[in-house]
mmCIF file of C-alpha atoms in Angstrom:
data_model
loop_
_atom_site.group_PDB
_atom_site.id
_atom_site.type_symbol
_atom_site.label_atom_id
_atom_site.label_comp_id
_atom_site.label_asym_id
_atom_site.label_seq_id
_atom_site.Cartn_x
_atom_site.Cartn_y
_atom_site.Cartn_z
ATOM 1 C CA MET A 1 -0.135 0.073 -0.086
ATOM 2 C CA ARG A 2 2.786 2.383 0.839
ATOM 3 C CA LEU A 3 4.540 1.662 -2.542
ATOM 4 C CA GLY A 4 1.362 2.239 -4.314
ATOM 5 C CA LEU A 5 0.733 5.792 -2.394
ATOM 6 C CA TRP A 6 4.274 6.632 -3.193
ATOM 7 C CA LEU A 7 4.026 5.873 -7.056
ATOM 8 C CA SER A 8 0.639 7.748 -7.053
ATOM 9 C CA PHE A 9 2.699 10.714 -5.621
ATOM 10 C CA LEU A 10 5.383 10.449 -7.867
ATOM 11 C CA LEU A 11 2.993 10.400 -10.785
ATOM 12 C CA LEU A 12 1.125 13.460 -9.464
ATOM 13 C CA THR A 13 4.181 15.385 -9.416
ATOM 14 C CA ALA A 14 5.357 14.413 -12.630
ATOM 15 C CA LEU A 15 1.831 15.508 -14.116
ATOM 16 C CA ALA A 16 2.189 18.780 -12.175
ATOM 17 C CA GLN A 17 5.300 19.618 -14.101
ATOM 18 C CA VAL A 18 4.041 18.746 -17.756
ATOM 19 C CA LEU A 19 4.721 21.699 -20.202
ATOM 20 C CA THR A 20 4.050 21.782 -23.993
ATOM 21 C CA LEU A 21 6.101 23.695 -26.421
ATOM 22 C CA PRO A 22 3.061 26.013 -26.655
ATOM 23 C CA ASP A 23 3.233 26.650 -22.983
ATOM 24 C CA LEU A 24 6.771 27.400 -23.059
ATOM 25 C CA ARG A 25 6.407 29.886 -25.871
ATOM 26 C CA ALA A 26 3.407 31.570 -24.026
ATOM 27 C CA ARG A 27 5.769 32.366 -20.901
ATOM 28 C CA THR A 28 7.905 35.534 -20.258
ATOM 29 C CA TYR A 29 11.511 35.010 -19.128
ATOM 30 C CA GLY A 30 13.748 36.698 -16.745
ATOM 31 C CA GLU A 31 12.680 36.609 -13.058
ATOM 32 C CA GLY A 32 15.812 38.432 -12.168
ATOM 33 C CA GLY A 33 17.574 37.757 -8.835
ATOM 34 C CA PHE A 34 21.052 37.301 -10.631
ATOM 35 C CA ARG A 35 24.147 37.429 -8.574
ATOM 36 C CA VAL A 36 27.511 36.341 -8.659
ATOM 37 C CA GLU A 37 28.118 34.335 -5.667
ATOM 38 C CA ARG A 38 31.872 33.678 -5.566
ATOM 39 C CA VAL A 39 35.146 33.249 -7.289
ATOM 40 C CA LEU A 40 35.795 29.439 -7.795
ATOM 41 C CA GLU A 41 39.241 29.561 -9.459
ATOM 42 C CA GLU A 42 41.591 31.553 -11.429
ATOM 43 C CA ARG A 43 43.012 29.821 -14.677
ATOM 44 C CA PRO A 44 45.233 31.476 -17.104
ATOM 45 C CA ALA A 45 42.794 31.875 -19.910
ATOM 46 C CA PHE A 46 39.465 32.612 -17.682
ATOM 47 C CA THR A 47 38.023 32.972 -14.245
ATOM 48 C CA ARG A 48 35.515 30.617 -13.048
ATOM 49 C CA VAL A 49 32.565 32.140 -10.962
ATOM 50 C CA GLN A 50 29.646 30.765 -9.198
ATOM 51 C CA PHE A 51 26.445 32.447 -10.236
ATOM 52 C CA SER A 52 22.698 32.286 -9.496
ATOM 53 C CA HIS A 53 19.327 33.466 -10.510
ATOM 54 C CA LEU A 54 15.552 32.844 -10.186
ATOM 55 C CA SER A 55 13.594 30.330 -12.131
ATOM 56 C CA ASP A 56 9.907 29.570 -10.936
ATOM 57 C CA GLY A 57 10.836 31.529 -7.762
ATOM 58 C CA LEU A 58 13.681 28.867 -7.319
ATOM 59 C CA ARG A 59 17.085 30.109 -6.731
ATOM 60 C CA VAL A 60 19.161 28.120 -9.488
ATOM 61 C CA HIS A 61 22.875 28.145 -9.585
ATOM 62 C CA GLY A 62 25.469 27.270 -11.974
ATOM 63 C CA PHE A 63 29.175 28.141 -12.815
ATOM 64 C CA ALA A 64 30.578 30.633 -15.475
ATOM 65 C CA ASN A 65 33.818 30.414 -17.119
ATOM 66 C CA LEU A 66 34.929 34.114 -17.988
ATOM 67 C CA PRO A 67 37.509 34.671 -20.632
ATOM 68 C CA LYS A 68 40.338 37.019 -19.621
ATOM 69 C CA GLY A 69 39.904 40.304 -21.433
ATOM 70 C CA ARG A 70 37.273 42.790 -22.334
ATOM 71 C CA GLY A 71 35.016 40.941 -24.762
ATOM 72 C CA PRO A 72 32.545 40.740 -25.735
ATOM 73 C CA PHE A 73 32.973 37.318 -26.048
ATOM 74 C CA PRO A 74 30.356 34.786 -27.785
ATOM 75 C CA VAL A 75 28.421 32.895 -25.217
ATOM 76 C CA VAL A 76 27.980 28.966 -25.191
ATOM 77 C CA VAL A 77 25.696 27.348 -22.620
ATOM 78 C CA VAL A 78 26.619 23.849 -21.577
ATOM 79 C CA LEU A 79 23.509 21.813 -20.549
ATOM 80 C CA HIS A 80 24.608 18.659 -18.416
ATOM 81 C CA GLY A 81 22.921 15.331 -18.939
ATOM 82 C CA TYR A 82 21.183 12.917 -16.575
ATOM 83 C CA VAL A 83 23.274 12.642 -13.181
ATOM 84 C CA GLU A 84 21.382 11.348 -10.038
ATOM 85 C CA PRO A 85 20.507 14.487 -8.343
ATOM 86 C CA SER A 86 21.654 13.459 -4.848
ATOM 87 C CA ARG A 87 24.971 12.743 -6.266
ATOM 88 C CA TYR A 88 25.165 15.979 -8.453
ATOM 89 C CA ARG A 89 27.658 18.612 -7.736
ATOM 90 C CA LEU A 90 28.422 22.058 -8.668
ATOM 91 C CA LEU A 91 31.254 21.078 -11.101
ATOM 92 C CA ALA A 92 29.501 18.265 -13.226
ATOM 93 C CA TYR A 93 31.361 15.802 -15.688
ATOM 94 C CA THR A 94 30.846 18.182 -18.433
ATOM 95 C CA THR A 95 33.198 20.749 -16.886
ATOM 96 C CA PRO A 96 36.222 19.639 -19.199
ATOM 97 C CA TYR A 97 34.079 20.937 -22.120
ATOM 98 C CA ALA A 98 33.265 24.216 -20.472
ATOM 99 C CA ASP A 99 36.871 24.391 -19.881
ATOM 100 C CA PHE A 100 37.808 23.869 -23.170
ATOM 101 C CA LEU A 101 35.536 26.227 -24.817
ATOM 102 C CA ALA A 102 36.626 28.923 -22.412
ATOM 103 C CA GLU A 103 40.231 28.701 -23.526
ATOM 104 C CA LYS A 104 39.228 28.975 -26.861
ATOM 105 C CA GLY A 105 37.478 32.397 -26.166
ATOM 106 C CA TYR A 106 33.956 31.595 -25.642
ATOM 107 C CA LEU A 107 32.192 32.727 -22.274
ATOM 108 C CA VAL A 108 30.858 29.373 -20.958
ATOM 109 C CA LEU A 109 27.622 28.999 -18.924
ATOM 110 C CA HIS A 110 27.144 25.632 -17.183
ATOM 111 C CA PRO A 111 23.554 25.839 -15.187
ATOM 112 C CA ASN A 112 22.763 23.459 -12.705
ATOM 113 C CA PHE A 113 19.125 22.504 -13.366
ATOM 114 C CA ARG A 114 16.602 23.071 -10.476
ATOM 115 C CA GLY A 115 16.807 20.026 -7.944
ATOM 116 C CA HIS A 116 20.762 19.617 -8.859
ATOM 117 C CA PRO A 117 22.675 20.983 -5.660
ATOM 118 C CA PRO A 118 23.162 23.674 -5.094
ATOM 119 C CA SER A 119 20.063 24.570 -7.023
ATOM 120 C CA GLU A 120 16.680 24.515 -5.258
ATOM 121 C CA GLY A 121 13.727 22.841 -5.957
ATOM 122 C CA ALA A 122 12.796 19.329 -6.785
ATOM 123 C CA PRO A 123 14.041 17.721 -9.964
ATOM 124 C CA ALA A 124 11.945 16.843 -12.985
ATOM 125 C CA GLN A 125 10.296 13.368 -12.771
ATOM 126 C CA GLY A 126 10.187 12.535 -16.429
ATOM 127 C CA LEU A 127 9.587 15.194 -18.893
ATOM 128 C CA ARG A 128 12.317 17.710 -18.531
ATOM 129 C CA HIS A 129 10.868 20.897 -19.874
ATOM 130 C CA VAL A 130 11.165 22.601 -16.324
ATOM 131 C CA TYR A 131 14.987 22.456 -17.011
ATOM 132 C CA ALA A 132 14.236 24.377 -20.367
ATOM 133 C CA VAL A 133 12.379 26.934 -18.246
ATOM 134 C CA ASP A 134 15.757 27.240 -16.043
ATOM 135 C CA VAL A 135 17.611 27.790 -19.328
ATOM 136 C CA LEU A 136 15.167 30.237 -20.872
ATOM 137 C CA ASN A 137 15.109 32.258 -17.493
ATOM 138 C CA LEU A 138 19.309 32.170 -17.581
ATOM 139 C CA LEU A 139 19.188 33.388 -21.458
ATOM 140 C CA ALA A 140 16.889 36.381 -20.332
ATOM 141 C CA GLU A 141 19.657 37.274 -17.708
ATOM 142 C CA VAL A 142 22.312 37.264 -20.055
ATOM 143 C CA ARG A 143 20.442 39.602 -22.556
ATOM 144 C CA ARG A 144 19.566 41.919 -19.745
ATOM 145 C CA GLY A 145 23.574 42.380 -19.028
ATOM 146 C CA ALA A 146 24.266 39.704 -16.415
ATOM 147 C CA PHE A 147 27.384 39.301 -17.611
ATOM 148 C CA PRO A 148 28.895 42.507 -18.930
ATOM 149 C CA GLN A 149 31.736 40.782 -21.020
ATOM 150 C CA ALA A 150 29.343 38.540 -22.935
ATOM 151 C CA ASP A 151 27.875 39.560 -26.388
ATOM 152 C CA PRO A 152 23.827 38.814 -25.729
ATOM 153 C CA ALA A 153 23.622 38.524 -29.728
ATOM 154 C CA ARG A 154 25.865 35.653 -30.057
ATOM 155 C CA ILE A 155 24.642 32.826 -28.014
ATOM 156 C CA ALA A 156 24.694 28.941 -28.895
ATOM 157 C CA LEU A 157 23.987 25.920 -26.636
ATOM 158 C CA PHE A 158 25.940 22.810 -26.070
ATOM 159 C CA GLY A 159 23.735 19.881 -24.823
ATOM 160 C CA HIS A 160 24.892 16.225 -23.915
ATOM 161 C CA SER A 161 22.335 13.190 -23.479
ATOM 162 C CA MET A 162 19.596 14.892 -21.549
ATOM 163 C CA GLY A 163 20.988 18.249 -22.057
ATOM 164 C CA GLY A 164 20.698 17.782 -25.892
ATOM 165 C CA GLY A 165 16.814 17.001 -25.308
ATOM 166 C CA VAL A 166 16.731 20.060 -23.235
ATOM 167 C CA ALA A 167 18.560 22.097 -26.017
ATOM 168 C CA GLN A 168 16.093 20.984 -28.747
ATOM 169 C CA ILE A 169 12.963 22.283 -26.616
ATOM 170 C CA VAL A 170 15.055 25.422 -25.936
ATOM 171 C CA SER A 171 15.973 26.259 -29.667
ATOM 172 C CA LEU A 172 12.411 25.832 -30.518
ATOM 173 C CA VAL A 173 11.309 28.497 -27.867
ATOM 174 C CA ASP A 174 14.380 30.964 -28.337
ATOM 175 C CA PRO A 175 14.702 31.863 -32.191
ATOM 176 C CA GLY A 176 17.530 34.085 -31.191
ATOM 177 C CA LEU A 177 19.766 31.512 -30.525
ATOM 178 C CA LYS A 178 22.616 31.217 -33.483
ATOM 179 C CA GLY A 179 23.072 27.458 -32.990
ATOM 180 C CA ALA A 180 22.920 24.171 -30.918
ATOM 181 C CA VAL A 181 25.570 21.084 -30.336
ATOM 182 C CA LEU A 182 23.646 18.070 -29.721
ATOM 183 C CA TYR A 183 25.955 15.362 -28.308
ATOM 184 C CA GLY A 184 24.566 12.012 -27.708
ATOM 185 C CA SER A 185 21.165 13.541 -27.363
ATOM 186 C CA MET A 186 17.815 12.418 -26.182
ATOM 187 C CA SER A 187 15.141 12.151 -28.380
ATOM 188 C CA GLY A 188 12.708 14.872 -29.540
ATOM 189 C CA ASP A 189 9.937 12.415 -29.540
ATOM 190 C CA GLU A 190 9.042 12.434 -25.519
ATOM 191 C CA ARG A 191 7.163 9.233 -25.793
ATOM 192 C CA ARG A 192 10.562 7.534 -26.636
ATOM 193 C CA ASN A 193 12.241 9.361 -23.868
ATOM 194 C CA LEU A 194 9.820 8.060 -21.281
ATOM 195 C CA GLU A 195 9.939 4.576 -22.448
ATOM 196 C CA ARG A 196 13.800 5.090 -21.969
ATOM 197 C CA ILE A 197 13.896 6.639 -18.945
ATOM 198 C CA ARG A 198 11.335 3.528 -17.569
ATOM 199 C CA TYR A 199 13.703 1.056 -18.956
ATOM 200 C CA TRP A 200 16.876 2.615 -17.407
ATOM 201 C CA SER A 201 15.099 2.806 -13.858
ATOM 202 C CA GLY A 202 13.531 -0.749 -13.981
ATOM 203 C CA GLY A 203 10.281 1.078 -14.112
ATOM 204 C CA SER A 204 10.593 3.216 -11.136
ATOM 205 C CA ARG A 205 10.670 6.429 -13.415
ATOM 206 C CA GLY A 206 8.720 7.370 -16.332
ATOM 207 C CA GLN A 207 5.374 6.234 -15.197
ATOM 208 C CA GLU A 208 3.750 9.363 -16.345
ATOM 209 C CA LEU A 209 3.825 8.114 -19.757
ATOM 210 C CA PHE A 210 0.573 5.816 -18.863
ATOM 211 C CA ALA A 211 -1.377 9.136 -17.631
ATOM 212 C CA LEU A 212 -0.464 11.640 -20.481
ATOM 213 C CA SER A 213 -2.577 11.523 -23.411
ATOM 214 C CA PRO A 214 -0.986 10.989 -27.020
ATOM 215 C CA GLU A 215 -1.781 14.901 -27.934
ATOM 216 C CA VAL A 216 -0.174 16.215 -24.606
ATOM 217 C CA LEU A 217 2.898 14.204 -25.605
ATOM 218 C CA ARG A 218 2.657 15.216 -29.114
ATOM 219 C CA GLN A 219 2.678 18.957 -27.883
ATOM 220 C CA ALA A 220 5.498 18.504 -25.599
ATOM 221 C CA SER A 221 7.601 16.848 -28.132
ATOM 222 C CA ALA A 222 10.309 19.052 -29.887
ATOM 223 C CA TRP A 223 10.076 16.912 -33.151
ATOM 224 C CA THR A 224 6.536 17.989 -33.730
ATOM 225 C CA TYR A 225 7.749 21.314 -34.237
ATOM 226 C CA LEU A 226 10.533 20.852 -36.462
ATOM 227 C CA GLU A 227 9.123 22.747 -39.350
ATOM 228 C CA GLU A 228 9.525 25.948 -37.289
ATOM 229 C CA LEU A 229 12.953 25.306 -36.184
ATOM 230 C CA SER A 230 15.502 28.165 -37.311
ATOM 231 C CA VAL A 231 18.503 27.475 -35.203
ATOM 232 C CA PRO A 232 21.277 25.624 -36.871
ATOM 233 C CA LEU A 233 22.131 22.186 -35.372
ATOM 234 C CA SER A 234 25.328 20.162 -35.173
ATOM 235 C CA VAL A 235 24.421 16.581 -34.089
ATOM 236 C CA HIS A 236 27.208 14.103 -33.131
ATOM 237 C CA HIS A 237 26.507 10.483 -31.711
ATOM 238 C CA GLY A 238 28.920 7.363 -31.079
ATOM 239 C CA LEU A 239 27.964 4.363 -32.805
ATOM 240 C CA GLN A 240 28.365 2.186 -29.628
ATOM 241 C CA ASP A 241 26.294 4.665 -27.397
ATOM 242 C CA ALA A 242 24.434 1.877 -24.992
ATOM 243 C CA GLN A 243 22.668 4.768 -23.134
ATOM 244 C CA VAL A 244 20.765 6.744 -25.954
ATOM 245 C CA PRO A 245 20.355 4.938 -29.237
ATOM 246 C CA PRO A 246 22.227 6.531 -31.993
ATOM 247 C CA GLU A 247 19.286 5.984 -34.309
ATOM 248 C CA TRP A 248 17.500 8.832 -32.566
ATOM 249 C CA SER A 249 20.289 11.119 -33.931
ATOM 250 C CA TRP A 250 19.899 9.874 -37.283
ATOM 251 C CA GLU A 251 16.288 10.258 -37.576
ATOM 252 C CA LEU A 252 16.465 13.830 -36.209
ATOM 253 C CA CYS A 253 19.188 14.387 -39.116
ATOM 254 C CA ARG A 254 16.900 12.710 -41.714
ATOM 255 C CA ARG A 255 13.969 14.817 -40.721
ATOM 256 C CA LEU A 256 15.864 18.333 -40.526
ATOM 257 C CA LYS A 257 17.451 17.313 -44.090
ATOM 258 C CA ALA A 258 14.039 16.476 -45.706
ATOM 259 C CA LEU A 259 12.664 19.868 -44.234
ATOM 260 C CA LYS A 260 15.936 21.573 -45.616
ATOM 261 C CA LYS A 261 16.835 22.931 -42.345
ATOM 262 C CA PRO A 262 20.492 23.919 -41.429
ATOM 263 C CA VAL A 263 21.937 20.740 -39.840
ATOM 264 C CA GLU A 264 25.235 18.785 -39.891
ATOM 265 C CA CYS A 265 25.543 15.284 -38.633
ATOM 266 C CA PHE A 266 28.431 13.280 -37.441
ATOM 267 C CA SER A 267 28.705 9.417 -36.355
ATOM 268 C CA TYR A 268 31.840 8.181 -34.210
ATOM 269 C CA PRO A 269 33.273 4.985 -32.996
ATOM 270 C CA GLY A 270 32.679 5.850 -29.467
ATOM 271 C CA GLY A 271 30.037 5.452 -26.786
ATOM 272 C CA HIS A 272 28.078 7.880 -24.704
ATOM 273 C CA LEU A 273 31.152 9.941 -23.739
ATOM 274 C CA PHE A 274 33.927 10.490 -26.273
ATOM 275 C CA ARG A 275 37.486 9.756 -25.344
ATOM 276 C CA GLY A 276 40.933 9.996 -26.603
ATOM 277 C CA GLU A 277 40.935 10.578 -30.445
ATOM 278 C CA VAL A 278 37.271 10.398 -30.856
ATOM 279 C CA ASP A 279 36.835 13.112 -28.428
ATOM 280 C CA ARG A 280 39.642 15.414 -30.236
ATOM 281 C CA VAL A 281 37.897 15.118 -33.659
ATOM 282 C CA PHE A 282 34.605 15.928 -32.054
ATOM 283 C CA ARG A 283 36.006 19.231 -30.229
ATOM 284 C CA GLU A 284 37.351 20.128 -33.576
ATOM 285 C CA ARG A 285 34.163 19.745 -35.223
ATOM 286 C CA VAL A 286 32.227 21.556 -32.495
ATOM 287 C CA LEU A 287 34.828 24.797 -32.656
ATOM 288 C CA ALA A 288 34.448 24.588 -36.416
ATOM 289 C CA PHE A 289 30.568 24.912 -36.076
ATOM 290 C CA LEU A 290 30.681 27.399 -33.354
ATOM 291 C CA GLY A 291 32.944 29.535 -35.468
ATOM 292 C CA ARG A 292 30.881 29.709 -38.302
ATOM 293 C CA VAL A 293 27.427 30.333 -36.178
ATOM 294 C CA LEU A 294 28.939 32.492 -33.800
#
């Protein structure tokens, strides 16, 4: 009985977080409250600081790598993938990519989504659209001048795994972005994502799949709106990825090419996270893409 009540509570919590693309587009962003919390580290090429801002009334944190110099610098927002929130830390596994981009002259922002310490709130229980809200609120703060060194007219996204799924949603809500890198990205079809989450968790997560109507899932899915996409995408996926099916990226590429949308697509002899020479080639391609769009 207790297990049943707990699953019911999780289901209701998840349903309360459901946002569709039309819902996200109808919102306004930029709740204020931005502040630099502290300097974390001085590197030869950049200074790392912790920042925070408000999102749905929650204080959401992250770190920024600020290149040395006057700027203005183009901005890349690095979006992390799934990490068990109780084990999450401010500097996540994607920090090496944030540092690499900062060393190349980009002002890099790395938000910690709500529910991921030290950010406040509860993490998403299935659909990750509340994380897109956190990113969209951060983008609004950047455009209001939160970082004087940043060029608000030149912003791109870099999303890995779950972060790639969030990047697809944000790109359809914010056409002012100049580009987005998708790295081992989750699908833009939310039914597939929920089925995968349920598989990974042994059935403990993704239960809202059974309660959401097909129409809600359709309106929540980025792929429903690909005809409206204007942000160029750079799609990268490892052929040996055991966590996110590479076919999801190839299908996205086929759809975008059929729609004549700006997209480039690359496959690699690697897994969910690239290593060694594969990672070096990936980084070179990312830099080439960002150089073109920013």
